[in-house]
Amino acid sequence: MNTLKWWQKTVVYQIYPKSFQDTTGSGQGDIPGITTKLDYLKTLGVGAVWLTPVYPSPMVDNGYDIADYTGIDPSYGTMADMEKLIAEAKKRDIRIVMDLVYNHSSDQHAWFQESKGSRDNGKADWYIWRDARADGSAPTNWRGIFGGSAWTWCEERQQYYLHTFAAAQPDLNWANPAVRQALYQAANFWLDKGVGGFRIDAITYIRKPDVLQDGPADGKDGMASIHTMTADTPGILDYLREFQQEVFAGRDIFTVAEANGVGPDELKDWVGSQGVFDMLFEFSHMNLNFRDNEVWCYPNQWKLSELKKALSASQAATAADGWYPIFFENHDQPRSVNKFFPEGADPELAAKALGTLLLTLRGTPFIYEGQELGFTNVAWDSIDCYDDISSHGQYEFSLKEGFSPEQALGFVHRFSRDNARTPMQWSDHYEAGFTTGKSWLPVHSDYPRCCVESEAKDEESVLSYYRQLTSLRSTDKIGKVLIYGDYQERLVESEQIYAFRRTLGVQHIDIMVNFTLQEVGFDTAGLQGSKYLAGNYRTPKKGCLRPLEAVIYWNETGR
Ligand code: NOJ
């Protein structure tokens, strides 16, 4: 058995700081709020906390538009608060993981402010500038990921600049070695402060093709998605190898990069002994919802076999070398209960069913705040109620494609990132205990039932189930199989049940989840000699799985 590193044996918890815990009454979460909740995280077996960006930012994209890579936004607190969080977390054996947003900065960053001033200043080529076409229009027909052109005109320079996301998020020019060095320096600054690793944002976009040219239109607006035109451009790994050498190599930390556009078949180039990161968030299991490029108005009716195929492919790709970050939620996704289960699914059963996969697949589980309580989507009355910039872009795009405002709002209900950004629910008190002021996003109406205080008292709650499974991971024999064991998919053809086995030596654990709202029979022969360990019904029923039932069986002898 190979020895694994600390981050391969732990559970990571993702915090969206703006929505986690407010200590000032401002209605927005802050860093001291996170510090007050470290003991709670400990009860979930968490060994690392990934914070989405807390740097100074105009917050056009809630912090993913960074104006200073080595500061703290005053709305979140001070550098002293951050240092205290790192130290308090360390006392509890929890490491703090920062988000590096290096494809782009904010347009308010001093680098961009200088760059846009003229064509010959010291930072003139720190961003991607191009002349207009002869008719004054943008250099290419690329549509940014948040909608509209990926180019914005700058009066001062009389040129366009490129932005994969919002106009307030200009793309940095990674082809310039000075830019790369400045970014490495900022990352090293945080490592010197004692952070335990990085989640690296939108990494697949950092390298642009040598020639920027029009792509085939993929919508009625005549534009081509910038994702199609630039994601995973050949040569990207050359930059990343340098990044690894200059920042991560030889440190006892982990890196996990967000890599939309990289499939399981390419994982070997990105992670493992030949790779550049420790783990990669690849999205093949998350994007089944869409026909193309995450366009919300063209959802896809996916089948369970496709989900299993995607998960099994990434399990296989990291079986011998590399490591997999298991995730079903993050701050950009609707809640998993709504995303992966049919309408009408019991939210608690569904949350536990998916939690079963999250905590038993091979890899490091990433729990997103609220997932451990069974949070579900919201559906607000008007697009004006939504804060998320991409919800507005997708709404407009849906209208342009010919959908009615009601239909466009329906897509927002289903896919908005605000579904994941409603405040954490701590208690059944005012604003769910999140703030004493007025919360920046409405608290979900289910908070009296779905909150830490109520669920901690209830042995059958989603939270108790998460605690039960995370503590299984730290028990001696069972935990070893869950962490080190191989993965093998079973019942491959089934469109109703996801079943797999984790094996270590003679011991194995069988996991089965019924994704349907019907009872489904199965052959129990494979379970003879196994003991029922856990599940989302009180006791198992012989020979079948009830609606959304998840079961875990332990076999110590292999017989
Ligand atoms: C991916 C992040 O997860 C998302 O929240 C953000 O809007 C974009 N990258 C741009 O940074």
Coordinates of C-alpha atoms and ligand atoms in Angstrom, one line a residue:
M1 CA 0.0 0.0 0.0
N2 CA 1.5 3.3 -1.0
T3 CA 1.5 6.0 1.7
L4 CA -0.7 8.8 0.9
K5 CA -0.3 12.5 1.7
W6 CA -2.5 14.3 4.3
W7 CA -4.7 15.9 1.7
Q8 CA -5.5 12.5 0.1
K9 CA -6.8 11.2 3.4
T10 CA -8.9 14.2 4.5
V11 CA -12.1 15.9 3.7
V12 CA -12.1 19.4 2.2
Y13 CA -14.9 21.9 2.9
Q14 CA -15.5 24.8 0.5
I15 CA -16.6 28.1 2.0
Y16 CA -18.2 31.0 0.1
P17 CA -17.2 33.6 2.6
K18 CA -19.8 36.2 1.7
S19 CA -22.5 33.7 2.7
F20 CA -20.9 31.8 5.6
Q21 CA -21.1 33.8 8.9
D22 CA -21.3 37.6 9.4
T23 CA -19.9 39.0 12.7
T24 CA -20.5 42.7 12.1
G25 CA -24.1 42.9 11.1
S26 CA -23.2 44.1 7.6
G27 CA -25.3 41.3 6.0
Q28 CA -22.2 39.7 4.5
G29 CA -20.0 37.0 5.9
D30 CA -16.4 37.7 7.0
I31 CA -13.2 36.0 8.0
P32 CA -13.7 36.3 11.8
G33 CA -17.1 34.5 11.1
I34 CA -15.2 31.6 9.5
T35 CA -12.9 31.4 12.6
T36 CA -15.9 31.0 14.9
K37 CA -17.0 28.0 12.9
L38 CA -13.8 26.0 12.8
D39 CA -15.1 23.7 15.6
Y40 CA -18.2 23.0 13.6
L41 CA -16.0 22.0 10.6
K42 CA -14.0 19.7 12.8
T43 CA -17.1 17.7 13.6
L44 CA -17.3 17.0 9.9
G45 CA -13.8 15.5 9.8
V46 CA -12.6 18.5 7.7
G47 CA -8.8 18.8 7.3
A48 CA -8.8 21.7 4.8
V49 CA -11.0 24.6 4.0
W50 CA -11.0 26.2 0.5
L51 CA -12.0 29.8 0.7
T52 CA -13.3 31.4 -2.5
P53 CA -11.5 34.8 -3.0
V54 CA -11.3 37.2 -0.1
Y55 CA -8.9 39.6 -1.8
P56 CA -9.6 43.3 -2.4
S57 CA -12.2 43.4 -5.2
P58 CA -14.9 45.6 -6.7
M59 CA -17.0 42.4 -6.4
V60 CA -18.4 42.5 -9.9
D61 CA -18.1 38.7 -9.8
N62 CA -18.1 38.3 -6.0
G63 CA -14.3 38.4 -5.6
Y64 CA -13.3 36.6 -8.8
D65 CA -12.3 40.1 -10.0
I66 CA -9.2 40.7 -7.9
A67 CA -7.7 44.2 -7.5
D68 CA -4.8 43.1 -5.2
Y69 CA -3.4 39.6 -5.0
T70 CA -1.8 40.0 -1.6
G71 CA -4.5 41.9 0.4
I72 CA -7.8 41.2 2.1
D73 CA -11.0 43.0 1.1
P74 CA -12.1 45.2 4.0
S75 CA -15.6 43.7 3.8
Y76 CA -14.0 40.4 4.9
G77 CA -11.7 41.8 7.6
T78 CA -8.0 42.5 7.8
M79 CA -4.8 40.6 7.2
A80 CA -4.6 40.1 10.9
D81 CA -8.0 38.4 10.8
M82 CA -6.6 36.1 8.0
E83 CA -3.5 35.3 10.0
K84 CA -5.6 34.5 13.0
L85 CA -7.8 32.2 10.9
I86 CA -4.8 30.3 9.5
A87 CA -3.4 29.9 13.1
E88 CA -6.7 28.9 14.7
A89 CA -7.3 26.4 11.9
K90 CA -3.8 25.0 12.3
K91 CA -4.5 24.4 16.0
R92 CA -7.3 22.2 14.9
D93 CA -5.3 20.5 12.2
I94 CA -7.2 22.3 9.5
R95 CA -5.4 24.1 6.6
I96 CA -6.7 27.1 4.8
V97 CA -6.6 26.9 1.0
M98 CA -6.7 30.1 -1.0
D99 CA -8.3 30.6 -4.5
L100 CA -5.9 31.8 -7.1
V101 CA -7.6 33.7 -9.9
Y102 CA -4.9 34.0 -12.5
N103 CA -6.6 33.9 -15.8
H104 CA -7.7 37.5 -15.2
S105 CA -7.6 40.3 -12.7
S106 CA -10.1 43.1 -12.0
D107 CA -10.1 46.1 -14.3
Q108 CA -9.4 48.0 -11.1
H109 CA -6.1 46.2 -10.5
A110 CA -3.1 48.7 -10.6
W111 CA -1.6 46.5 -13.4
F112 CA -4.7 47.0 -15.6
Q113 CA -5.0 50.7 -14.7
E114 CA -1.4 51.2 -15.9
S115 CA -1.8 48.9 -18.9
K116 CA -4.8 50.7 -20.3
G117 CA -3.1 54.1 -20.1
S118 CA -1.1 53.9 -23.3
R119 CA 0.4 51.4 -25.8
D120 CA 3.9 51.9 -24.5
N121 CA 3.8 52.0 -20.7
G122 CA 5.7 49.4 -18.5
K123 CA 2.6 47.1 -18.3
A124 CA 1.4 47.7 -21.9
D125 CA 1.4 44.0 -22.7
W126 CA 0.3 42.6 -19.4
Y127 CA -3.2 42.1 -20.8
I128 CA -4.5 41.1 -24.3
W129 CA -4.9 44.1 -26.4
R130 CA -5.9 44.2 -30.1
D131 CA -6.8 46.8 -32.7
A132 CA -10.4 47.1 -33.9
R133 CA -11.3 45.7 -37.3
A134 CA -11.5 48.2 -40.1
D135 CA -15.2 48.8 -39.4
G136 CA -14.4 49.5 -35.7
S137 CA -15.9 46.2 -34.5
A138 CA -14.2 43.8 -32.1
P139 CA -11.2 41.7 -33.3
T140 CA -13.1 38.4 -33.2
N141 CA -16.7 37.2 -32.8
W142 CA -16.1 35.6 -29.5
R143 CA -18.8 35.6 -26.8
G144 CA -17.6 35.8 -23.2
I145 CA -18.7 33.2 -20.7
F146 CA -21.0 35.6 -19.0
G147 CA -22.6 36.7 -22.3
G148 CA -21.9 39.5 -24.8
S149 CA -18.7 40.1 -26.7
A150 CA -15.4 38.9 -25.1
W151 CA -13.9 42.2 -26.2
T152 CA -14.3 45.7 -24.6
W153 CA -13.2 48.9 -26.2
C154 CA -10.9 51.1 -24.3
E155 CA -11.0 54.8 -25.2
E156 CA -7.7 55.7 -23.7
R157 CA -5.7 53.1 -25.6
Q158 CA -8.0 53.1 -28.7
Q159 CA -7.9 49.3 -28.6
Y160 CA -10.0 46.4 -27.5
Y161 CA -9.0 44.1 -24.5
L162 CA -10.0 40.5 -24.1
H163 CA -12.0 39.1 -21.2
T164 CA -13.1 35.5 -21.0
F165 CA -15.6 36.5 -18.3
A166 CA -17.0 40.0 -17.5
A167 CA -15.6 43.2 -19.0
A168 CA -14.4 44.0 -15.4
Q169 CA -12.2 40.9 -15.6
P170 CA -9.5 41.5 -18.3
D171 CA -7.5 38.4 -19.2
L172 CA -3.8 38.6 -18.1
N173 CA -1.2 37.9 -20.8
W174 CA 0.5 34.8 -19.7
A175 CA 2.8 34.9 -22.7
N176 CA 4.6 37.7 -20.9
P177 CA 7.1 36.2 -18.5
A178 CA 6.9 39.3 -16.2
V179 CA 3.2 38.6 -15.7
R180 CA 3.9 35.0 -14.8
Q181 CA 6.6 36.0 -12.3
A182 CA 4.3 38.6 -10.6
L183 CA 1.6 35.9 -10.2
Y184 CA 4.1 33.3 -8.8
Q185 CA 5.3 35.9 -6.3
A186 CA 1.7 36.5 -5.0
A187 CA 1.2 32.7 -4.6
N188 CA 4.5 32.4 -2.7
F189 CA 3.4 35.3 -0.5
W190 CA 0.4 33.2 0.7
L191 CA 2.5 30.0 1.1
D192 CA 4.8 32.0 3.4
K193 CA 1.8 32.9 5.4
G194 CA 1.2 29.2 6.0
V195 CA -1.7 28.3 3.7
G196 CA -2.2 24.7 3.0
G197 CA -2.7 24.9 -0.8
F198 CA -4.6 26.5 -3.6
R199 CA -7.6 26.1 -5.7
I200 CA -6.7 27.6 -9.1
D201 CA -9.5 29.2 -11.0
A202 CA -10.3 28.9 -14.7
I203 CA -6.9 27.5 -15.5
T204 CA -7.7 26.1 -18.9
Y205 CA -8.1 29.6 -20.4
I206 CA -4.7 31.1 -19.6
R207 CA -3.1 30.2 -22.9
K208 CA -4.6 31.8 -26.0
P209 CA -4.0 30.6 -29.6
D210 CA -1.2 32.4 -31.4
V211 CA -3.7 33.8 -33.9
L212 CA -7.0 35.1 -32.6
Q213 CA -9.6 34.5 -35.2
D214 CA -13.4 34.2 -35.7
G215 CA -15.1 30.9 -34.8
P216 CA -18.3 29.3 -36.2
A217 CA -21.4 31.0 -34.8
D218 CA -23.1 28.8 -32.2
G219 CA -26.1 31.1 -31.4
K220 CA -28.5 33.5 -33.0
D221 CA -26.1 36.3 -32.0
G222 CA -23.6 35.2 -34.6
M223 CA -20.9 34.6 -32.0
A224 CA -18.7 31.7 -31.0
S225 CA -18.2 30.8 -27.4
I226 CA -14.7 31.8 -26.1
H227 CA -14.6 28.5 -24.3
T228 CA -14.6 26.6 -27.6
M229 CA -12.0 29.0 -29.1
T230 CA -9.5 29.1 -26.2
A231 CA -10.0 26.3 -23.6
D232 CA -7.0 24.0 -23.3
T233 CA -4.9 25.6 -26.0
P234 CA -1.8 23.4 -26.9
G235 CA 1.2 24.6 -25.0
I236 CA -0.7 25.5 -21.9
L237 CA 1.2 22.8 -19.9
D238 CA 4.5 24.6 -20.6
Y239 CA 3.3 27.6 -18.5
L240 CA 1.9 25.3 -15.8
R241 CA 5.1 23.3 -15.5
E242 CA 7.0 26.5 -14.8
F243 CA 4.2 27.6 -12.3
Q244 CA 4.7 24.3 -10.5
Q245 CA 8.4 24.6 -10.3
E246 CA 8.4 28.2 -9.1
V247 CA 5.6 27.8 -6.6
F248 CA 4.4 24.4 -5.6
A249 CA 7.4 22.0 -5.9
G250 CA 8.7 20.7 -2.7
R251 CA 5.9 22.2 -0.5
D252 CA 3.7 20.2 1.7
I253 CA 0.5 21.6 0.2
F254 CA -2.0 20.6 -2.4
T255 CA -3.2 22.2 -5.6
V256 CA -6.5 21.6 -7.2
A257 CA -7.3 23.4 -10.5
E258 CA -10.6 24.2 -12.1
A259 CA -10.3 22.8 -15.6
N260 CA -13.4 23.0 -17.6
G261 CA -12.6 21.6 -21.1
V262 CA -10.2 18.9 -19.9
G263 CA -11.7 15.5 -20.0
P264 CA -10.8 12.3 -18.0
D265 CA -8.7 11.0 -20.9
E266 CA -6.3 14.0 -20.5
L267 CA -6.1 13.8 -16.7
K268 CA -2.7 12.0 -16.9
D269 CA -1.1 15.1 -18.4
W270 CA -2.4 17.3 -15.6
V271 CA -2.1 15.3 -12.4
G272 CA 0.1 12.6 -11.1
S273 CA 3.8 12.0 -11.4
Q274 CA 3.9 13.6 -14.9
G275 CA 1.3 16.3 -14.2
V276 CA 1.4 19.8 -12.9
F277 CA -1.3 19.8 -10.2
D278 CA -2.3 17.4 -7.4
M279 CA -5.9 17.3 -8.4
L280 CA -8.1 18.6 -11.2
F281 CA -11.7 19.6 -11.1
E282 CA -12.8 18.2 -14.4
F283 CA -16.5 18.7 -15.2
S284 CA -17.6 15.7 -17.3
H285 CA -20.0 14.6 -14.7
M286 CA -21.2 18.1 -13.9
N287 CA -21.9 19.2 -17.5
L288 CA -24.2 16.4 -18.4
N289 CA -27.0 18.9 -17.8
F290 CA -26.1 20.8 -21.0
R291 CA -26.0 20.0 -24.6
D292 CA -23.2 22.4 -25.2
N293 CA -20.9 24.8 -23.4
E294 CA -23.1 25.3 -20.3
V295 CA -25.8 27.2 -22.2
W296 CA -28.7 27.1 -19.8
C297 CA -31.5 27.4 -22.3
Y298 CA -30.5 24.1 -24.0
P299 CA -30.6 21.6 -21.2
N300 CA -29.8 18.0 -21.8
Q301 CA -31.8 15.0 -20.5
W302 CA -29.0 12.8 -19.2
K303 CA -29.1 9.2 -18.2
L304 CA -27.6 7.6 -15.1
S305 CA -25.3 5.5 -17.3
E306 CA -23.7 8.7 -18.5
L307 CA -23.1 9.9 -15.0
K308 CA -21.6 6.6 -14.1
K309 CA -19.5 6.5 -17.2
A310 CA -18.1 10.0 -16.4
L311 CA -17.3 9.2 -12.8
S312 CA -15.8 5.8 -13.7
A313 CA -13.6 7.4 -16.3
S314 CA -12.1 9.8 -13.9
Q315 CA -11.7 7.1 -11.3
A316 CA -9.9 5.0 -13.8
A317 CA -7.8 7.9 -15.0
T318 CA -6.4 8.5 -11.5
A319 CA -6.3 4.8 -10.3
A320 CA -2.6 4.2 -10.7
D321 CA -1.2 7.7 -10.7
G322 CA -2.8 11.0 -9.8
W323 CA -5.7 11.7 -7.4
Y324 CA -9.3 12.7 -7.9
P325 CA -11.2 15.5 -6.1
I326 CA -14.8 14.2 -5.6
F327 CA -17.3 17.0 -6.0
F328 CA -21.0 17.4 -6.8
E329 CA -21.4 21.0 -5.8
N330 CA -19.5 24.3 -5.7
H331 CA -20.4 28.0 -5.7
D332 CA -21.1 27.9 -9.5
Q333 CA -23.5 25.1 -9.5
P334 CA -27.2 24.6 -8.6
R335 CA -27.7 22.4 -5.5
S336 CA -27.0 18.8 -6.2
V337 CA -30.3 17.6 -4.8
N338 CA -32.0 19.4 -7.7
K339 CA -29.3 18.7 -10.2
F340 CA -28.9 15.0 -10.0
F341 CA -32.4 13.7 -9.0
P342 CA -35.8 13.7 -10.6
E343 CA -38.4 16.4 -9.7
G344 CA -40.3 15.3 -6.7
A345 CA -37.3 13.6 -5.1
D346 CA -37.4 13.7 -1.3
P347 CA -34.6 16.2 -0.6
E348 CA -33.3 14.5 2.5
L349 CA -33.0 11.1 1.0
A350 CA -31.5 12.6 -2.2
A351 CA -28.9 14.6 -0.2
K352 CA -27.9 11.5 1.7
A353 CA -27.8 9.4 -1.5
L354 CA -25.4 11.8 -3.1
G355 CA -23.5 12.3 0.1
T356 CA -22.9 8.5 0.0
L357 CA -21.2 8.8 -3.3
L358 CA -19.2 11.9 -2.3
L359 CA -17.8 10.1 0.8
T360 CA -17.2 6.7 -0.7
L361 CA -15.8 7.2 -4.2
R362 CA -12.0 7.1 -4.4
G363 CA -10.4 10.5 -3.9
T364 CA -10.6 13.6 -1.7
P365 CA -14.2 14.6 -1.0
F366 CA -15.0 18.3 -1.4
I367 CA -18.1 19.3 0.6
Y368 CA -19.6 22.7 -0.4
E369 CA -21.2 24.7 2.4
G370 CA -24.8 23.7 3.0
Q371 CA -24.4 20.4 1.1
E372 CA -24.0 18.6 4.4
L373 CA -27.4 20.0 5.5
G374 CA -29.2 19.1 2.3
F375 CA -29.6 22.6 0.8
T376 CA -31.9 22.9 -2.2
N377 CA -32.4 25.5 -5.0
V378 CA -34.3 28.8 -4.6
A379 CA -36.7 30.2 -7.2
W380 CA -37.1 34.0 -7.0
D381 CA -39.9 35.9 -8.7
S382 CA -37.9 38.0 -11.1
I383 CA -34.5 38.2 -12.7
D384 CA -34.0 41.4 -10.8
C385 CA -33.8 39.4 -7.5
Y386 CA -30.7 37.6 -8.8
D387 CA -27.2 38.9 -7.9
D388 CA -25.2 36.4 -10.0
I389 CA -23.7 38.1 -13.1
S390 CA -23.9 34.9 -15.2
S391 CA -27.7 34.5 -14.4
H392 CA -28.2 37.9 -16.0
G393 CA -26.0 37.0 -19.0
Q394 CA -27.8 33.6 -19.5
Y395 CA -31.2 35.2 -19.1
E396 CA -30.4 37.7 -21.9
F397 CA -29.0 35.0 -24.1
S398 CA -32.2 32.9 -23.6
L399 CA -34.3 35.9 -24.7
K400 CA -32.2 36.4 -27.8
E401 CA -32.6 32.8 -28.7
G402 CA -36.3 33.3 -28.7
F403 CA -37.4 32.0 -25.3
S404 CA -40.1 34.0 -23.4
P405 CA -39.2 35.8 -20.2
E406 CA -41.0 33.1 -18.2
Q407 CA -39.0 30.4 -19.8
A408 CA -35.8 32.4 -19.4
L409 CA -36.5 32.8 -15.7
G410 CA -37.2 29.1 -15.5
F411 CA -33.7 28.4 -16.8
V412 CA -32.3 30.8 -14.1
H413 CA -34.3 29.0 -11.4
R414 CA -32.8 25.7 -12.5
F415 CA -29.2 26.7 -13.1
S416 CA -28.4 30.0 -11.3
R417 CA -25.2 30.2 -9.3
D418 CA -27.2 32.0 -6.6
N419 CA -28.8 28.7 -5.8
A420 CA -25.5 27.9 -4.1
R421 CA -24.9 31.3 -2.6
T422 CA -27.8 31.8 -0.2
P423 CA -26.5 32.2 3.3
M424 CA -25.5 29.3 5.5
Q425 CA -28.2 28.3 7.9
W426 CA -27.0 28.0 11.4
S427 CA -30.2 28.2 13.5
D428 CA -33.9 28.9 13.3
H429 CA -33.3 32.4 14.6
Y430 CA -33.4 35.7 12.6
E431 CA -31.7 35.3 9.2
A432 CA -30.9 31.7 10.1
G433 CA -28.2 33.0 12.5
F434 CA -26.1 34.1 9.6
T435 CA -26.3 37.9 10.3
T436 CA -27.9 40.3 12.8
G437 CA -28.3 42.7 9.9
K438 CA -30.0 42.2 6.5
S439 CA -28.6 39.4 4.5
W440 CA -27.1 40.3 1.1
L441 CA -29.1 37.4 -0.5
P442 CA -32.3 36.1 0.9
V443 CA -32.0 33.1 3.3
H444 CA -33.7 30.0 1.9
S445 CA -37.2 29.6 3.4
D446 CA -36.5 26.1 4.7
Y447 CA -34.0 27.3 7.3
P448 CA -36.0 26.4 10.5
R449 CA -35.8 22.7 9.5
C450 CA -32.6 22.7 7.4
C451 CA -30.1 24.3 9.7
V452 CA -27.1 23.2 11.8
E453 CA -28.8 23.6 15.1
S454 CA -31.9 21.5 14.2
E455 CA -30.0 18.9 12.3
A456 CA -27.3 18.4 15.0
K457 CA -30.1 17.4 17.4
D458 CA -31.7 14.9 14.9
E459 CA -29.9 11.6 14.5
E460 CA -31.6 11.1 11.1
S461 CA -30.7 14.4 9.6
V462 CA -28.5 14.9 6.6
L463 CA -25.9 16.4 8.8
S464 CA -25.8 13.4 11.1
Y465 CA -25.5 11.2 8.1
Y466 CA -22.5 13.2 6.8
R467 CA -20.9 13.0 10.2
Q468 CA -21.5 9.3 10.3
L469 CA -19.8 8.8 6.9
T470 CA -16.9 11.1 7.5
S471 CA -16.2 9.4 10.8
L472 CA -16.2 6.0 9.0
R473 CA -13.4 7.4 6.9
S474 CA -11.3 7.7 10.0
T475 CA -12.0 4.3 11.5
D476 CA -9.2 1.9 11.2
K477 CA -10.1 -0.9 8.8
I478 CA -13.1 0.6 7.0
G479 CA -11.5 4.0 6.6
K480 CA -8.4 2.4 5.0
V481 CA -10.6 0.7 2.4
L482 CA -12.4 3.9 1.7
I483 CA -9.2 5.9 1.3
Y484 CA -6.8 3.4 -0.2
G485 CA -9.1 0.8 -1.8
D486 CA -9.5 0.3 -5.6
Y487 CA -12.7 1.3 -7.3
Q488 CA -14.7 -1.1 -9.5
E489 CA -18.0 -0.3 -11.0
R490 CA -20.8 -2.9 -10.8
L491 CA -24.2 -3.2 -12.5
V492 CA -22.7 -1.1 -15.3
E493 CA -25.7 -1.3 -17.6
S494 CA -28.3 -0.3 -15.0
E495 CA -30.1 3.0 -15.6
Q496 CA -31.5 2.9 -12.0
I497 CA -28.7 1.9 -9.7
Y498 CA -25.1 3.1 -9.3
A499 CA -23.1 0.4 -7.7
F500 CA -19.4 0.1 -7.1
R501 CA -17.0 -1.8 -4.9
R502 CA -14.0 -0.5 -3.0
T503 CA -11.4 -3.2 -2.4
L504 CA -8.2 -3.4 -0.4
G505 CA -6.6 -6.8 0.0
V506 CA -9.3 -9.3 1.1
Q507 CA -11.6 -6.6 2.4
H508 CA -14.2 -4.7 0.4
I509 CA -17.0 -2.3 0.7
D510 CA -20.1 -2.3 -1.6
I511 CA -21.9 0.9 -2.3
M512 CA -25.3 1.1 -4.0
V513 CA -27.5 4.1 -4.8
N514 CA -30.9 4.0 -6.4
F515 CA -31.3 7.2 -8.4
T516 CA -35.0 6.7 -9.2
L517 CA -38.2 7.3 -7.3
Q518 CA -39.2 3.7 -7.7
E519 CA -38.2 0.6 -5.7
V520 CA -35.7 -1.4 -7.7
G521 CA -34.8 -5.1 -7.2
F522 CA -31.3 -6.5 -7.4
D523 CA -29.5 -9.8 -7.0
T524 CA -28.1 -9.9 -3.4
A525 CA -25.7 -12.8 -4.2
G526 CA -22.7 -10.4 -4.2
L527 CA -23.6 -9.3 -0.7
Q528 CA -23.4 -12.6 1.1
G529 CA -21.0 -12.5 4.0
S530 CA -21.2 -8.7 4.1
K531 CA -22.5 -6.6 6.9
Y532 CA -24.8 -3.5 6.5
L533 CA -22.8 -0.5 7.6
A534 CA -24.9 2.6 6.8
G535 CA -27.6 3.9 4.5
N536 CA -30.3 6.5 4.2
Y537 CA -33.2 4.3 5.4
R538 CA -33.2 3.0 9.0
T539 CA -32.6 -0.6 7.9
P540 CA -32.1 -2.2 4.5
K541 CA -34.8 -4.1 2.7
K542 CA -33.7 -7.5 1.4
G543 CA -33.3 -7.8 -2.4
C544 CA -34.3 -4.2 -3.3
L545 CA -33.5 -0.6 -3.0
R546 CA -36.3 1.7 -2.1
P547 CA -36.7 5.2 -3.9
L548 CA -33.4 7.0 -3.6
E549 CA -32.0 4.4 -1.2
A550 CA -28.3 4.3 -0.6
V551 CA -26.6 1.4 1.2
I552 CA -23.1 0.6 2.3
Y553 CA -22.0 -2.9 3.0
W554 CA -18.7 -4.0 4.6
N555 CA -17.0 -7.3 3.9
E556 CA -14.0 -8.1 6.1
T557 CA -13.0 -11.5 4.8
G558 CA -13.7 -11.4 1.1
R559 CA -16.0 -14.4 1.4
Ligands
NOJ1 C1 -14.7 30.2 -12.1 C2 -15.2 30.6 -10.7 O1 -15.5 29.4 -10.0 C3 -16.4 31.4 -11.0 O2 -17.2 31.7 -9.8 C4 -16.0 32.7 -11.6 O3 -17.1 33.5 -11.9 C5 -15.1 32.4 -12.9 N1 -14.2 31.3 -12.7 C6 -14.3 33.6 -13.2 O4 -13.3 33.8 -12.3

